[in-house]
mmCIF file of C-alpha atoms in Angstrom:
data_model
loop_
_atom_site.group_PDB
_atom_site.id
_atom_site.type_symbol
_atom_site.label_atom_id
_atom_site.label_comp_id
_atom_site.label_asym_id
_atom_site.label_seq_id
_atom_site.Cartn_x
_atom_site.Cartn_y
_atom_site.Cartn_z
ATOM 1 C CA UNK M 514 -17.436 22.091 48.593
ATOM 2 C CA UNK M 515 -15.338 23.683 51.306
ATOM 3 C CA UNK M 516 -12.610 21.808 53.229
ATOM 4 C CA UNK M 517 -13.544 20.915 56.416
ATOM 5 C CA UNK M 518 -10.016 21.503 58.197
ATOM 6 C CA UNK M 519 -10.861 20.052 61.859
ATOM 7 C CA UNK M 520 -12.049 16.627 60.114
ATOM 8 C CA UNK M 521 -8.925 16.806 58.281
ATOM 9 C CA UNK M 522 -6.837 17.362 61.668
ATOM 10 C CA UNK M 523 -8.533 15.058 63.201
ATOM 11 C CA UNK M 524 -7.903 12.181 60.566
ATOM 12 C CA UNK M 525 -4.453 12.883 60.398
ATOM 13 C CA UNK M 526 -4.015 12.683 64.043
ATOM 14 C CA UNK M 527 -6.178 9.031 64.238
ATOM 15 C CA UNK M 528 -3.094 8.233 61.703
ATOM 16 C CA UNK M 529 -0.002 9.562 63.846
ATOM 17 C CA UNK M 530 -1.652 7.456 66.614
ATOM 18 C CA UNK M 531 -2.090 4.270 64.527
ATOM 19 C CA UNK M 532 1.211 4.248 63.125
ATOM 20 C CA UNK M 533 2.482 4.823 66.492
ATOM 21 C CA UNK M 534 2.144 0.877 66.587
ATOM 22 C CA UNK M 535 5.048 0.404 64.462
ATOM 23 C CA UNK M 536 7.396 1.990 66.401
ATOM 24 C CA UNK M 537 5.943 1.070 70.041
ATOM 25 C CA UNK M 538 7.965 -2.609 70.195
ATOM 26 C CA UNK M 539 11.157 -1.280 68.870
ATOM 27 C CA UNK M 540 12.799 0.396 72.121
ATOM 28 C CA UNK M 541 11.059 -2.648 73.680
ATOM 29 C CA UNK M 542 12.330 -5.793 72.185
ATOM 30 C CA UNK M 543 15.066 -6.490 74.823
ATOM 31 C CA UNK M 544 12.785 -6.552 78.100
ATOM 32 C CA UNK M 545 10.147 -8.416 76.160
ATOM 33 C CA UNK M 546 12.818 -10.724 75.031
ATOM 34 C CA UNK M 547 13.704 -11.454 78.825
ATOM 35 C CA UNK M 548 9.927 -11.119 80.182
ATOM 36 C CA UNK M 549 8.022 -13.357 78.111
ATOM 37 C CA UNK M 550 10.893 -15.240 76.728
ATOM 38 C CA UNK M 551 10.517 -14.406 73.225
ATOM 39 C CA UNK M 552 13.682 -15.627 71.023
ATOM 40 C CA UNK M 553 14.752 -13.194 68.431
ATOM 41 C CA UNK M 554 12.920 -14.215 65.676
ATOM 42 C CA UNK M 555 9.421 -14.156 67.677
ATOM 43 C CA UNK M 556 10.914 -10.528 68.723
ATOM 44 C CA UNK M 557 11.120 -10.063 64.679
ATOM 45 C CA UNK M 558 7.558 -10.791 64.010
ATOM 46 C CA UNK M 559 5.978 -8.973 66.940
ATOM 47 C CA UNK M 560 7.914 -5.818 65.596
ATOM 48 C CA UNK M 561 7.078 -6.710 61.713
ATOM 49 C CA UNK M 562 3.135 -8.341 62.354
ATOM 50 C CA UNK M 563 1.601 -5.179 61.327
ATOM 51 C CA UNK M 564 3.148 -4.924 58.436
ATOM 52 C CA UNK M 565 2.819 -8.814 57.688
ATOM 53 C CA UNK M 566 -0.868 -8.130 57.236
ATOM 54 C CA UNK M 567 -0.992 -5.059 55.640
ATOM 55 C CA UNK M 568 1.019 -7.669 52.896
ATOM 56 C CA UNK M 569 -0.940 -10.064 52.949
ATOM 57 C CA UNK M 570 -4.987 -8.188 53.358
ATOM 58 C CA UNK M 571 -4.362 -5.047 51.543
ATOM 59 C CA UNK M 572 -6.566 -4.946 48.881
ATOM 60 C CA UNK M 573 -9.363 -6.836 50.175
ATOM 61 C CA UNK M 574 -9.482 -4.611 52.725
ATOM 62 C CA UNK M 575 -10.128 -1.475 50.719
ATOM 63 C CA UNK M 576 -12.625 -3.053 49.322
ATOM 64 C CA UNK M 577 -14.638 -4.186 52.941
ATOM 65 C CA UNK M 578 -13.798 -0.760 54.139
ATOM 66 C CA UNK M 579 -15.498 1.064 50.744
ATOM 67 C CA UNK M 580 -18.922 -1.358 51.135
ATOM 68 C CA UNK M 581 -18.952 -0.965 54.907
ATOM 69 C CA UNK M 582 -18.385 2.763 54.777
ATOM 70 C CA UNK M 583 -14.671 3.652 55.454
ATOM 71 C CA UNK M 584 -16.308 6.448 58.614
ATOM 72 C CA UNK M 585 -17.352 2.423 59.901
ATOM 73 C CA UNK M 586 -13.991 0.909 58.772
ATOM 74 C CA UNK M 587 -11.757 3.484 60.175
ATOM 75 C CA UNK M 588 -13.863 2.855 64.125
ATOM 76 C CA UNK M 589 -13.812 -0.610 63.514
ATOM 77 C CA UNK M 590 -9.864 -0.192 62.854
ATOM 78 C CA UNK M 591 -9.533 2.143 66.353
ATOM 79 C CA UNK M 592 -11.487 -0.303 68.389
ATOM 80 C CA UNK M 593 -9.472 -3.270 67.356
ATOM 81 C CA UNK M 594 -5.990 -1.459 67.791
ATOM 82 C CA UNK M 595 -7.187 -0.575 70.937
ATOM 83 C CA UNK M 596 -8.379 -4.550 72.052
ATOM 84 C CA UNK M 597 -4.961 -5.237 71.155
ATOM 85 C CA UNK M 598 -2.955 -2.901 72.814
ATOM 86 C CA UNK M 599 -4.775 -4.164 76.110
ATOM 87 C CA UNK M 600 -3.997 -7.753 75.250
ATOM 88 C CA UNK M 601 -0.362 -6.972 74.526
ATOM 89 C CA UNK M 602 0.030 -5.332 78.121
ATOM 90 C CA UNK M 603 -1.576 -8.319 80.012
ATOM 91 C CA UNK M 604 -0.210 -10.661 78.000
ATOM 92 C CA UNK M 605 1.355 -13.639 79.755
ATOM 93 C CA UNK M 606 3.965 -15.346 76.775
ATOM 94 C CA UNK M 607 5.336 -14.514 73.886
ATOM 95 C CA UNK M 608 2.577 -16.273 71.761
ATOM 96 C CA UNK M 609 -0.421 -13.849 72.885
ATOM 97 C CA UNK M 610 1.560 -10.998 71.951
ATOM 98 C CA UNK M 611 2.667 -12.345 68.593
ATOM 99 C CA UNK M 612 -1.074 -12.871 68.396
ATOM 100 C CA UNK M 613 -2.293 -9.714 69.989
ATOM 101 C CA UNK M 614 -0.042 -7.606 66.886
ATOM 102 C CA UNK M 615 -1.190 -9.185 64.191
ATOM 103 C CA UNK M 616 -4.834 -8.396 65.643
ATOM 104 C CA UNK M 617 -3.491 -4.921 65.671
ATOM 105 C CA UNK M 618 -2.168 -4.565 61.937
ATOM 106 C CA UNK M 619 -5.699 -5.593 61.302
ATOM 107 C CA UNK M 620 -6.912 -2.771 63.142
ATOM 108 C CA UNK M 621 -4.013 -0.535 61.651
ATOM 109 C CA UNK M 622 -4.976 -1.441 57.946
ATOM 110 C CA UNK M 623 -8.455 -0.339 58.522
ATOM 111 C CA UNK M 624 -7.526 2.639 59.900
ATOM 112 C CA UNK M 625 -5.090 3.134 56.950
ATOM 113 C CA UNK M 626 -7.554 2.487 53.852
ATOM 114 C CA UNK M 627 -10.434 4.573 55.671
ATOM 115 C CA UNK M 628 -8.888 7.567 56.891
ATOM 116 C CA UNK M 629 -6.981 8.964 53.735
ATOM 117 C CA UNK M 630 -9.990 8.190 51.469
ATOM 118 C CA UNK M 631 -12.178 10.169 54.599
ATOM 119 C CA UNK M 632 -9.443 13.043 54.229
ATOM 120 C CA UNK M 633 -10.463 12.879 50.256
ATOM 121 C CA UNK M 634 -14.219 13.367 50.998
ATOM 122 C CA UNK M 635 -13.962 16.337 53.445
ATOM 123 C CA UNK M 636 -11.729 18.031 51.534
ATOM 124 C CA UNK M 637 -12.726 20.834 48.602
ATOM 125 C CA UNK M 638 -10.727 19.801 44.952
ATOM 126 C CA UNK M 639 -8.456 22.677 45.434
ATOM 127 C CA UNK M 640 -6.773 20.870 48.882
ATOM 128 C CA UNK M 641 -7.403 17.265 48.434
ATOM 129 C CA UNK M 642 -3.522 17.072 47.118
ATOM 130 C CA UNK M 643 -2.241 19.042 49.726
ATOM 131 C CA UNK M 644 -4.611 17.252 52.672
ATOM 132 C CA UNK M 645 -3.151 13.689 50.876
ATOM 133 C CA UNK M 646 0.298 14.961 50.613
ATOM 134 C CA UNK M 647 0.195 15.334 54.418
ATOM 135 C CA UNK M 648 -1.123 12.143 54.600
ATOM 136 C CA UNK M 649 1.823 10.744 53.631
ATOM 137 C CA UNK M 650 3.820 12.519 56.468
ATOM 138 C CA UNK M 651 1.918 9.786 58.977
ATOM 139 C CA UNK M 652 4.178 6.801 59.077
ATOM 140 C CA UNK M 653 7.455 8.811 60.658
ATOM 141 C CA UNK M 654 5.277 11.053 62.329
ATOM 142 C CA UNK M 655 3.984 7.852 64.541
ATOM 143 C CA UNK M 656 6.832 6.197 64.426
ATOM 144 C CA UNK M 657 9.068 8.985 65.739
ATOM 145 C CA UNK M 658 6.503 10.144 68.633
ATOM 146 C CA UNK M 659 6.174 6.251 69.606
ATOM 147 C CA UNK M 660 9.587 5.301 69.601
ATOM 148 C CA UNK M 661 11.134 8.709 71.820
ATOM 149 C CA UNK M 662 7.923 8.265 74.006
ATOM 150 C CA UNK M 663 8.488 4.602 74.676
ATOM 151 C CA UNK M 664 12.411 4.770 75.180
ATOM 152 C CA UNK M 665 11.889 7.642 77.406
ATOM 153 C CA UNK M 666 9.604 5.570 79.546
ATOM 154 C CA UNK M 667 10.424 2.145 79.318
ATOM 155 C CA UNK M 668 12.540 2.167 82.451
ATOM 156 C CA UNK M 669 10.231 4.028 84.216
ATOM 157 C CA UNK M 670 6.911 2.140 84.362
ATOM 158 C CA UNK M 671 7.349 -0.996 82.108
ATOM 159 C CA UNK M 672 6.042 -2.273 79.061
ATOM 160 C CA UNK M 673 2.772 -3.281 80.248
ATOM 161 C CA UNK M 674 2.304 0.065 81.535
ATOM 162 C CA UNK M 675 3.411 1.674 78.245
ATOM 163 C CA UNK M 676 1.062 -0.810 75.979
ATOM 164 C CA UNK M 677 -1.983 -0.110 78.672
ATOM 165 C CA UNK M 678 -1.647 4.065 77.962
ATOM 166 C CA UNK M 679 -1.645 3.107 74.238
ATOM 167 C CA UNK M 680 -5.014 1.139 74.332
ATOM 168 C CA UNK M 681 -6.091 4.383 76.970
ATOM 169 C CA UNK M 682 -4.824 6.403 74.043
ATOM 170 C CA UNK M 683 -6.313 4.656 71.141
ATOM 171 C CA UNK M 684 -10.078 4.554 73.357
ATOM 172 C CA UNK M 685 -9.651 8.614 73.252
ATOM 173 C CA UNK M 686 -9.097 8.218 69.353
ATOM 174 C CA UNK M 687 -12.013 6.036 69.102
ATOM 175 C CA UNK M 688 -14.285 8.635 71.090
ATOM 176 C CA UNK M 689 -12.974 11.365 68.973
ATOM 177 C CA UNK M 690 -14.244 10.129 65.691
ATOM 178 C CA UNK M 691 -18.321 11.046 67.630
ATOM 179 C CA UNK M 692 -16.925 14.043 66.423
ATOM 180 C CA UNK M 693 -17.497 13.094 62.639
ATOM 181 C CA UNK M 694 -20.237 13.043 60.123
ATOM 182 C CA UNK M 695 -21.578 9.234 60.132
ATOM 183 C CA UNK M 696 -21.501 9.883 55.864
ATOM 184 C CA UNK M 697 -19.072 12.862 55.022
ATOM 185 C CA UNK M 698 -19.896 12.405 51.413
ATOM 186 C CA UNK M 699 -20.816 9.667 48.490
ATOM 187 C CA UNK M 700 -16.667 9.034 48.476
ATOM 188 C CA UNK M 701 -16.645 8.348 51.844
ATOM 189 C CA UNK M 702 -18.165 4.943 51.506
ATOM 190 C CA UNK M 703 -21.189 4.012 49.468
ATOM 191 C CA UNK M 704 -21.868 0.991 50.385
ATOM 192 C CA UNK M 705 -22.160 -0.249 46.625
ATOM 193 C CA UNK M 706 -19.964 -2.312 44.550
ATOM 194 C CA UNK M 707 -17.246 -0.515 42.275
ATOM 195 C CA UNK M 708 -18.566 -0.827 38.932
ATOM 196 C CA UNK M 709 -15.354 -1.799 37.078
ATOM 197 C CA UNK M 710 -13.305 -2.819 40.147
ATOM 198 C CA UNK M 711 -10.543 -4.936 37.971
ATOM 199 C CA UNK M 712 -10.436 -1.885 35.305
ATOM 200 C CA UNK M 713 -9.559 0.862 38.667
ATOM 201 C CA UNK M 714 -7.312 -2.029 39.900
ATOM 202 C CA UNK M 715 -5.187 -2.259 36.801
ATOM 203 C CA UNK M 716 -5.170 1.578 36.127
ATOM 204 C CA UNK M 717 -3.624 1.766 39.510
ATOM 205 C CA UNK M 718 -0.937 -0.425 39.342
ATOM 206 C CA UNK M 719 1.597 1.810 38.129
ATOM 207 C CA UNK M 720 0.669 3.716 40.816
ATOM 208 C CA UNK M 721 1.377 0.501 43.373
ATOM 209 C CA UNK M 722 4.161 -0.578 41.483
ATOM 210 C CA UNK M 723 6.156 2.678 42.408
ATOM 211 C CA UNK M 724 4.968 2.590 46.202
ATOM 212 C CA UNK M 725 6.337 -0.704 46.394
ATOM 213 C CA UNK M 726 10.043 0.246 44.827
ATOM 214 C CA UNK M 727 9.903 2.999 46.981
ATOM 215 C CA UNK M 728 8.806 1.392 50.154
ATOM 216 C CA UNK M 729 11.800 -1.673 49.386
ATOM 217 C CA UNK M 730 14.474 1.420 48.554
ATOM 218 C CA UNK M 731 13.256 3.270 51.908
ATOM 219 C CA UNK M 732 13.220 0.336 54.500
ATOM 220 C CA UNK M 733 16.232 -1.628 53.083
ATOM 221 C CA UNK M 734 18.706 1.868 53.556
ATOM 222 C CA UNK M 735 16.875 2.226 56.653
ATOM 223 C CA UNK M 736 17.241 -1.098 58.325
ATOM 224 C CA UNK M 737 20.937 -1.866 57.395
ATOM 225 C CA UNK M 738 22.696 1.977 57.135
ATOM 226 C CA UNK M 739 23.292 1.285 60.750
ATOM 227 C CA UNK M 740 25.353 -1.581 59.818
ATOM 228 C CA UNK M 741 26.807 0.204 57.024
ATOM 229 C CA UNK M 742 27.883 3.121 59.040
ATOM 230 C CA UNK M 743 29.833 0.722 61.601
ATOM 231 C CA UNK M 744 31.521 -1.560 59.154
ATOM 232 C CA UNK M 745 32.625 1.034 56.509
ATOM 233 C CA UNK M 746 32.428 3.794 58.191
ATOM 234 C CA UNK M 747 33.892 2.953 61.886
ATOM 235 C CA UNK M 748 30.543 4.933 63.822
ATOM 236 C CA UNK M 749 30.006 3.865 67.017
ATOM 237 C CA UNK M 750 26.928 1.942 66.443
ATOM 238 C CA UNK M 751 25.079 4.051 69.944
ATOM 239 C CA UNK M 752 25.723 6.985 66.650
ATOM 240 C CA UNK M 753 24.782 4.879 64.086
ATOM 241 C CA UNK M 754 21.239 4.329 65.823
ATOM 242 C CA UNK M 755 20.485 7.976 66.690
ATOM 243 C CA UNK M 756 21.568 9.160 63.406
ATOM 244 C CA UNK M 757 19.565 7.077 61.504
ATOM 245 C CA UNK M 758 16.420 7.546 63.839
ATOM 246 C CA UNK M 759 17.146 11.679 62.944
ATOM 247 C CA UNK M 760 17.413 10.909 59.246
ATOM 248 C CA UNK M 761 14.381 8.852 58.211
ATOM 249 C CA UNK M 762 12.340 11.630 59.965
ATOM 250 C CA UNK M 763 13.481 13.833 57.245
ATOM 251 C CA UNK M 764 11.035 12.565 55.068
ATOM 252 C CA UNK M 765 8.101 14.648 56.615
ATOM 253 C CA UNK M 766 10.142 17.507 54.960
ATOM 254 C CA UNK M 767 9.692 16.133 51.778
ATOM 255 C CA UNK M 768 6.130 14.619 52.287
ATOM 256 C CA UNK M 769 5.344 18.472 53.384
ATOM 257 C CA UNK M 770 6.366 20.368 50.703
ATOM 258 C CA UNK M 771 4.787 18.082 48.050
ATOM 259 C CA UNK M 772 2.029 19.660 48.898
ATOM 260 C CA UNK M 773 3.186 22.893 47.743
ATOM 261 C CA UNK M 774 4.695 21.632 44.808
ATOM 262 C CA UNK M 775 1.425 20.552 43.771
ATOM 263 C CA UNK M 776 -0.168 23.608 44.518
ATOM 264 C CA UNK M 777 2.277 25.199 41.923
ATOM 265 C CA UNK M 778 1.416 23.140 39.143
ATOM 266 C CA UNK M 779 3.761 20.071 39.529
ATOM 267 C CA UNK M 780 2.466 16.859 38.922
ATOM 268 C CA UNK M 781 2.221 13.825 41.242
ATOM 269 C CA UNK M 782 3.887 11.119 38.818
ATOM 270 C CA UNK M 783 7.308 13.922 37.937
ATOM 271 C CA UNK M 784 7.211 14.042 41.817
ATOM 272 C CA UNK M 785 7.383 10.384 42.450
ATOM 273 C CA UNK M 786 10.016 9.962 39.529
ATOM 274 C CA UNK M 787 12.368 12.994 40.334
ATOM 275 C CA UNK M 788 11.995 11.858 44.262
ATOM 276 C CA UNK M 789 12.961 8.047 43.848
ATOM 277 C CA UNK M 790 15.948 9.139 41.153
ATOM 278 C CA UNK M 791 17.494 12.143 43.780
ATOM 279 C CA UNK M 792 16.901 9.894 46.421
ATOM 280 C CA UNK M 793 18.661 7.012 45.056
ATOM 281 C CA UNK M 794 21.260 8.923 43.531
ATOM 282 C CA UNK M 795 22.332 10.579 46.764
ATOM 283 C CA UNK M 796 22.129 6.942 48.757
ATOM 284 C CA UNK M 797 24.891 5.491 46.465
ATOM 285 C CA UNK M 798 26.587 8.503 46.884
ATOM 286 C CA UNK M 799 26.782 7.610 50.000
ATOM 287 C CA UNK M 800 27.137 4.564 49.924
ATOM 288 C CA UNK M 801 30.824 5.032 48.035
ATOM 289 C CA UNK M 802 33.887 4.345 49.833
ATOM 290 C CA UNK M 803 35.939 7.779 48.141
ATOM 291 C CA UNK M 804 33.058 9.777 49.578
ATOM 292 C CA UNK M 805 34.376 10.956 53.157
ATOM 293 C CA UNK M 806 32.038 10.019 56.351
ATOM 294 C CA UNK M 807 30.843 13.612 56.532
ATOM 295 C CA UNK M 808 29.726 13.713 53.245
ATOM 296 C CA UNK M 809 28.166 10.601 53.157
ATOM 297 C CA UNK M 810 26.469 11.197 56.422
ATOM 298 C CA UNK M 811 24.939 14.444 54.816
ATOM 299 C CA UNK M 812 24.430 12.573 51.726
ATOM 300 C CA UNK M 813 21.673 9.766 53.571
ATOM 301 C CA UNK M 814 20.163 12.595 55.291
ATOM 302 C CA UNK M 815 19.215 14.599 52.272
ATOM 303 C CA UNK M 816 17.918 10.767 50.477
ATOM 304 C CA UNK M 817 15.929 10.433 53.360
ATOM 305 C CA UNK M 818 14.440 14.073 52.900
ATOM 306 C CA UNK M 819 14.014 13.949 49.051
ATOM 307 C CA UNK M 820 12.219 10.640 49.464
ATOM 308 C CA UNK M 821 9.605 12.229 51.174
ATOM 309 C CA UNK M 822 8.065 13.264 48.149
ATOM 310 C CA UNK M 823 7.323 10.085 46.715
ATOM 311 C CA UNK M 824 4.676 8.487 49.037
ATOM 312 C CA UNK M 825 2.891 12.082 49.652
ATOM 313 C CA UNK M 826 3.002 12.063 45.863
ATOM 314 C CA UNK M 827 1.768 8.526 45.505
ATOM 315 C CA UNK M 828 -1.447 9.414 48.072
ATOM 316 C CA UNK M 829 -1.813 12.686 46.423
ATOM 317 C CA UNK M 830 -2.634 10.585 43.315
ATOM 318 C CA UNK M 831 -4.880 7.992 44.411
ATOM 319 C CA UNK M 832 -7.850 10.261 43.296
ATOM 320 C CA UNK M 833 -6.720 11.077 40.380
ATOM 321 C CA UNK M 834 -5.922 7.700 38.849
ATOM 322 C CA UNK M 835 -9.382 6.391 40.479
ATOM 323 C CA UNK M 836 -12.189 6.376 37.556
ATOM 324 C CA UNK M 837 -14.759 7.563 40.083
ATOM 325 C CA UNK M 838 -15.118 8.503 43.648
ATOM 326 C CA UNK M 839 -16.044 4.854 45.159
ATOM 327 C CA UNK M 840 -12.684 3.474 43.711
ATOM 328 C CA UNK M 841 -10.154 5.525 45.968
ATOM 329 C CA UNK M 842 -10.873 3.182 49.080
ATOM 330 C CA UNK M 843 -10.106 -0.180 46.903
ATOM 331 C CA UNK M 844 -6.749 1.804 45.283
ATOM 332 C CA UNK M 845 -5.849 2.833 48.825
ATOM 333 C CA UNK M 846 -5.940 -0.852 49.655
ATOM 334 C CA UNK M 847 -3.978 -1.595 46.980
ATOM 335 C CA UNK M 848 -1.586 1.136 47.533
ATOM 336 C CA UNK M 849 -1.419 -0.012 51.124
ATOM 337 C CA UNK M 850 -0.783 -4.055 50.164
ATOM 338 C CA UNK M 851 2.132 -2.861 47.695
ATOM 339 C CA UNK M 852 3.716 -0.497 50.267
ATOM 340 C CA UNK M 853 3.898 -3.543 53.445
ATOM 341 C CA UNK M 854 5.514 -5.925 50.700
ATOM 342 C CA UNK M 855 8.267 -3.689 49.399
ATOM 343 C CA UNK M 856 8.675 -3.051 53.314
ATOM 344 C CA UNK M 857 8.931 -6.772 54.046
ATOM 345 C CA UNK M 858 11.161 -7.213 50.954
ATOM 346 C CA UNK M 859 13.724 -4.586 51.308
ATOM 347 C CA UNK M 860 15.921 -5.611 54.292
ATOM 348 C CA UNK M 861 16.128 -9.366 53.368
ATOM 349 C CA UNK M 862 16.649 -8.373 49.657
ATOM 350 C CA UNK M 863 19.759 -5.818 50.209
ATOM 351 C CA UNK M 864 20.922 -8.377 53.273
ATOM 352 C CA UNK M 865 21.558 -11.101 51.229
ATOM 353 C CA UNK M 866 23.439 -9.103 48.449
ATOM 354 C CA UNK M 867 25.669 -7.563 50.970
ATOM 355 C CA UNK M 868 26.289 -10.688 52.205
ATOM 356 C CA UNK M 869 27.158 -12.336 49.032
ATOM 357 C CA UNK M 870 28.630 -9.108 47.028
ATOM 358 C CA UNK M 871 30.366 -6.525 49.930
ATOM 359 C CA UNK M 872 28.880 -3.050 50.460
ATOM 360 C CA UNK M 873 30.824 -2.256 47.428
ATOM 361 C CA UNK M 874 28.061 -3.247 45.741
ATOM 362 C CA UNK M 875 25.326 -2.655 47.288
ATOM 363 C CA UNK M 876 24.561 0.330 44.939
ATOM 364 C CA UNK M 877 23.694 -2.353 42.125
ATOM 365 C CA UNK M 878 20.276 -3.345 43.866
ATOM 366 C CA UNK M 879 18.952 -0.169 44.517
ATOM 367 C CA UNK M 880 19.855 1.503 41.504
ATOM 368 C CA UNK M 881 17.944 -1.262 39.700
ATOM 369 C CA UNK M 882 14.670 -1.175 42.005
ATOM 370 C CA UNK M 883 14.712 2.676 41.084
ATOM 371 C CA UNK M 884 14.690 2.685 37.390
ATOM 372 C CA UNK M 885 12.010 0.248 37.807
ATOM 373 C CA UNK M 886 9.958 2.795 40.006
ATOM 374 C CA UNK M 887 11.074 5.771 37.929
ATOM 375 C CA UNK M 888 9.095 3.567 34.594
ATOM 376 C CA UNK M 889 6.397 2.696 37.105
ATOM 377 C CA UNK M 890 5.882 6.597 38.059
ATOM 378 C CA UNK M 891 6.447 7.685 34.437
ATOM 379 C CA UNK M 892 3.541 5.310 33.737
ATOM 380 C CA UNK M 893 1.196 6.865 35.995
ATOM 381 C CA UNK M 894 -2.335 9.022 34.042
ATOM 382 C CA UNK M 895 -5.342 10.541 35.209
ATOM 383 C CA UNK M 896 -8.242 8.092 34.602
#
């Protein structure tokens, strides 16, 4: 079988558009704060809803997407993302927006479990590591193109304008999948039940288990190095912002040239490991108060960049821990599930130990969350 590069485009850019719902409230929290007069908290959950039901839905929805047929799943996905994105720009008060994003992490969790198990099927066994590794370059991708496009425009023509041109957007997307096969292959969605579902499950967790460290390691440095740079280091915090914005970007580097790593012989599971330990490693570096600010700086940039490797190396491996073909959309799920939850947990977690301990400290929880990813990608086998 031959790689059909134009589906695999095309999936990846469906992705970039659907993760381009994560970072679409960010640069808008303040006006809808004023607007619809959401209090910070309901401000909090519109930003993290998408994520609150990739936590919670997951798993089960790998599974739906495999019996459905993930080429149904990933439309299905579009069209709701889309429904939601009009309902957010109309929307009156704060509680039909709250509503309208969690209908839209619906919609982005289909879209997620479908498309990289749809990038597996079109793609020949000597690229399906390098078309998954690039896979894993999605999230910052749509985050980055979201967020710049929405500050840049926010003061120009509103919110309700900006969340109207994403449901415009997303209807494109949606047309653009006419473009694809209704059954790329047998692993694109059979439509019959996994024969040993709990057996793929279990084989996988390793797999999960290391996702979710990373994902906790990634989003807790993210979410509070702004902090960290303005209490210990003295940054204005306008710097703090844009610096870390540049820095978790970094990670496409990483995601990127996993891909050719892989192509060279080296495996997914010494990937994840040696990305979570450099990455860690060079975040307490960091982290420590000798360490001058433009050192440390330097230091968080290159984490960022090194942990790139780890979730292009965790989707790189979904098909090879899955016992057949029909078990990558149910992994994916899981994969997905394991990811939101260690994004959920890893601000709070680090928060409170800050808050209790000092940033002296705060090397303590991460360095423990790593070794227990570095076992987890140790752990990981073909099936």
């Amino acid at each position: 079988m031959t790689t059909s590069w134009r589906q695999v485009g095309l999936l990846y850019g469906i992705g970039v558009v659907a993760a381009g719902q994560l970072g679409i409230v960010p640069p808008l929290v303040t006006t809808l704060q004023h607007d619809l007069e959401l209090s910070l908290a309901g401000a909090g959950v519109a930003v993290s809803a998408i994520t609150l039901v990739g936590a919670a839905l997951g798993l089960p929805a790998g599974g739906w997407s495999e019996r459905i047929g993930h080429v149904r799943a990933l439309r299905l996905g579009i069209a709701v993302m889309a429904v939601a994105a009009a309902l957010c720009a109309i929307a009156g008060d704060g509680a039909v927006l709250l509503a309208a994003r969690c209908l839209a992490g619906a919609g982005y969790l289909l879209v997620v479990v479908a498309a990289p198990s749809l990038m597996f099927a079109v793609s020949g066994p000597r690229h399906q590591s390098l078309t998954l590794s690039l896979w894993g370059t999605f999230v910052p991708a749509g985050i980055a193109l979201a967020g710049l496009a929405t500050a840049a425009l926010a003061d120009r023509v509103g919110w309700r304008t900006i969340f109207l041109a994403d449901a415009m957007l997303l209807a494109a997307a949606l047309g653009i999948t006419a473009l694809m096969p209704r059954r790329p292959s047998a692993a694109a969605g059979s439509g019959t039940r996994l024969a040993s579902p709990t057996k793929a499950l279990i084989g996988a967790a390793p797999l999960a288990l290391a996702f979710f460290c990373f994902a906790l390691l990634f989003l807790a440095l993210a979410g509070l190095l702004p902090a960290n740079l303005v209490d210990a280091r003295k940054l204005p915090a306008s710097e703090a912002g844009k610096f870390v914005a540049i820095a978790t970007s970094l990670g496409i580097v990483g995601s990127l040239a996993t891909g050719w790593m892989m192509r060279g012989g080296a495996s997914p599971g010494r990937l994840i490991v040696a990305g979570t330990a450099a990455s860690t490693a060079l975040a307490v570096l960091g982290l420590l108060s000798l360490v001058p600010t433009h050192a440390a700086i330097a230091c968080f940039a290159l984490s960022f960049a090194v942990g790139g490797l780890v979730p292009a190396a965790v989707f790189a491996s979904v098909p090879l821990v899955a016992p057949e073909p029909r078990a990558v959309g149910p992994i994916n799920g899981l994969v997905a599930q394991t990811g939101s939850l260690g994004s959920l947990a890893g601000p709070p977690v680090l928060a409170l130990w800050v808050e209790q301990f000092g940033w002296s400290t705060a090397a303590t929880p991460l360095l423990a969350v790593a070794a227990i990813g570095i076992a987890c990608g140790l752990a990981v086998r073909r099936a």
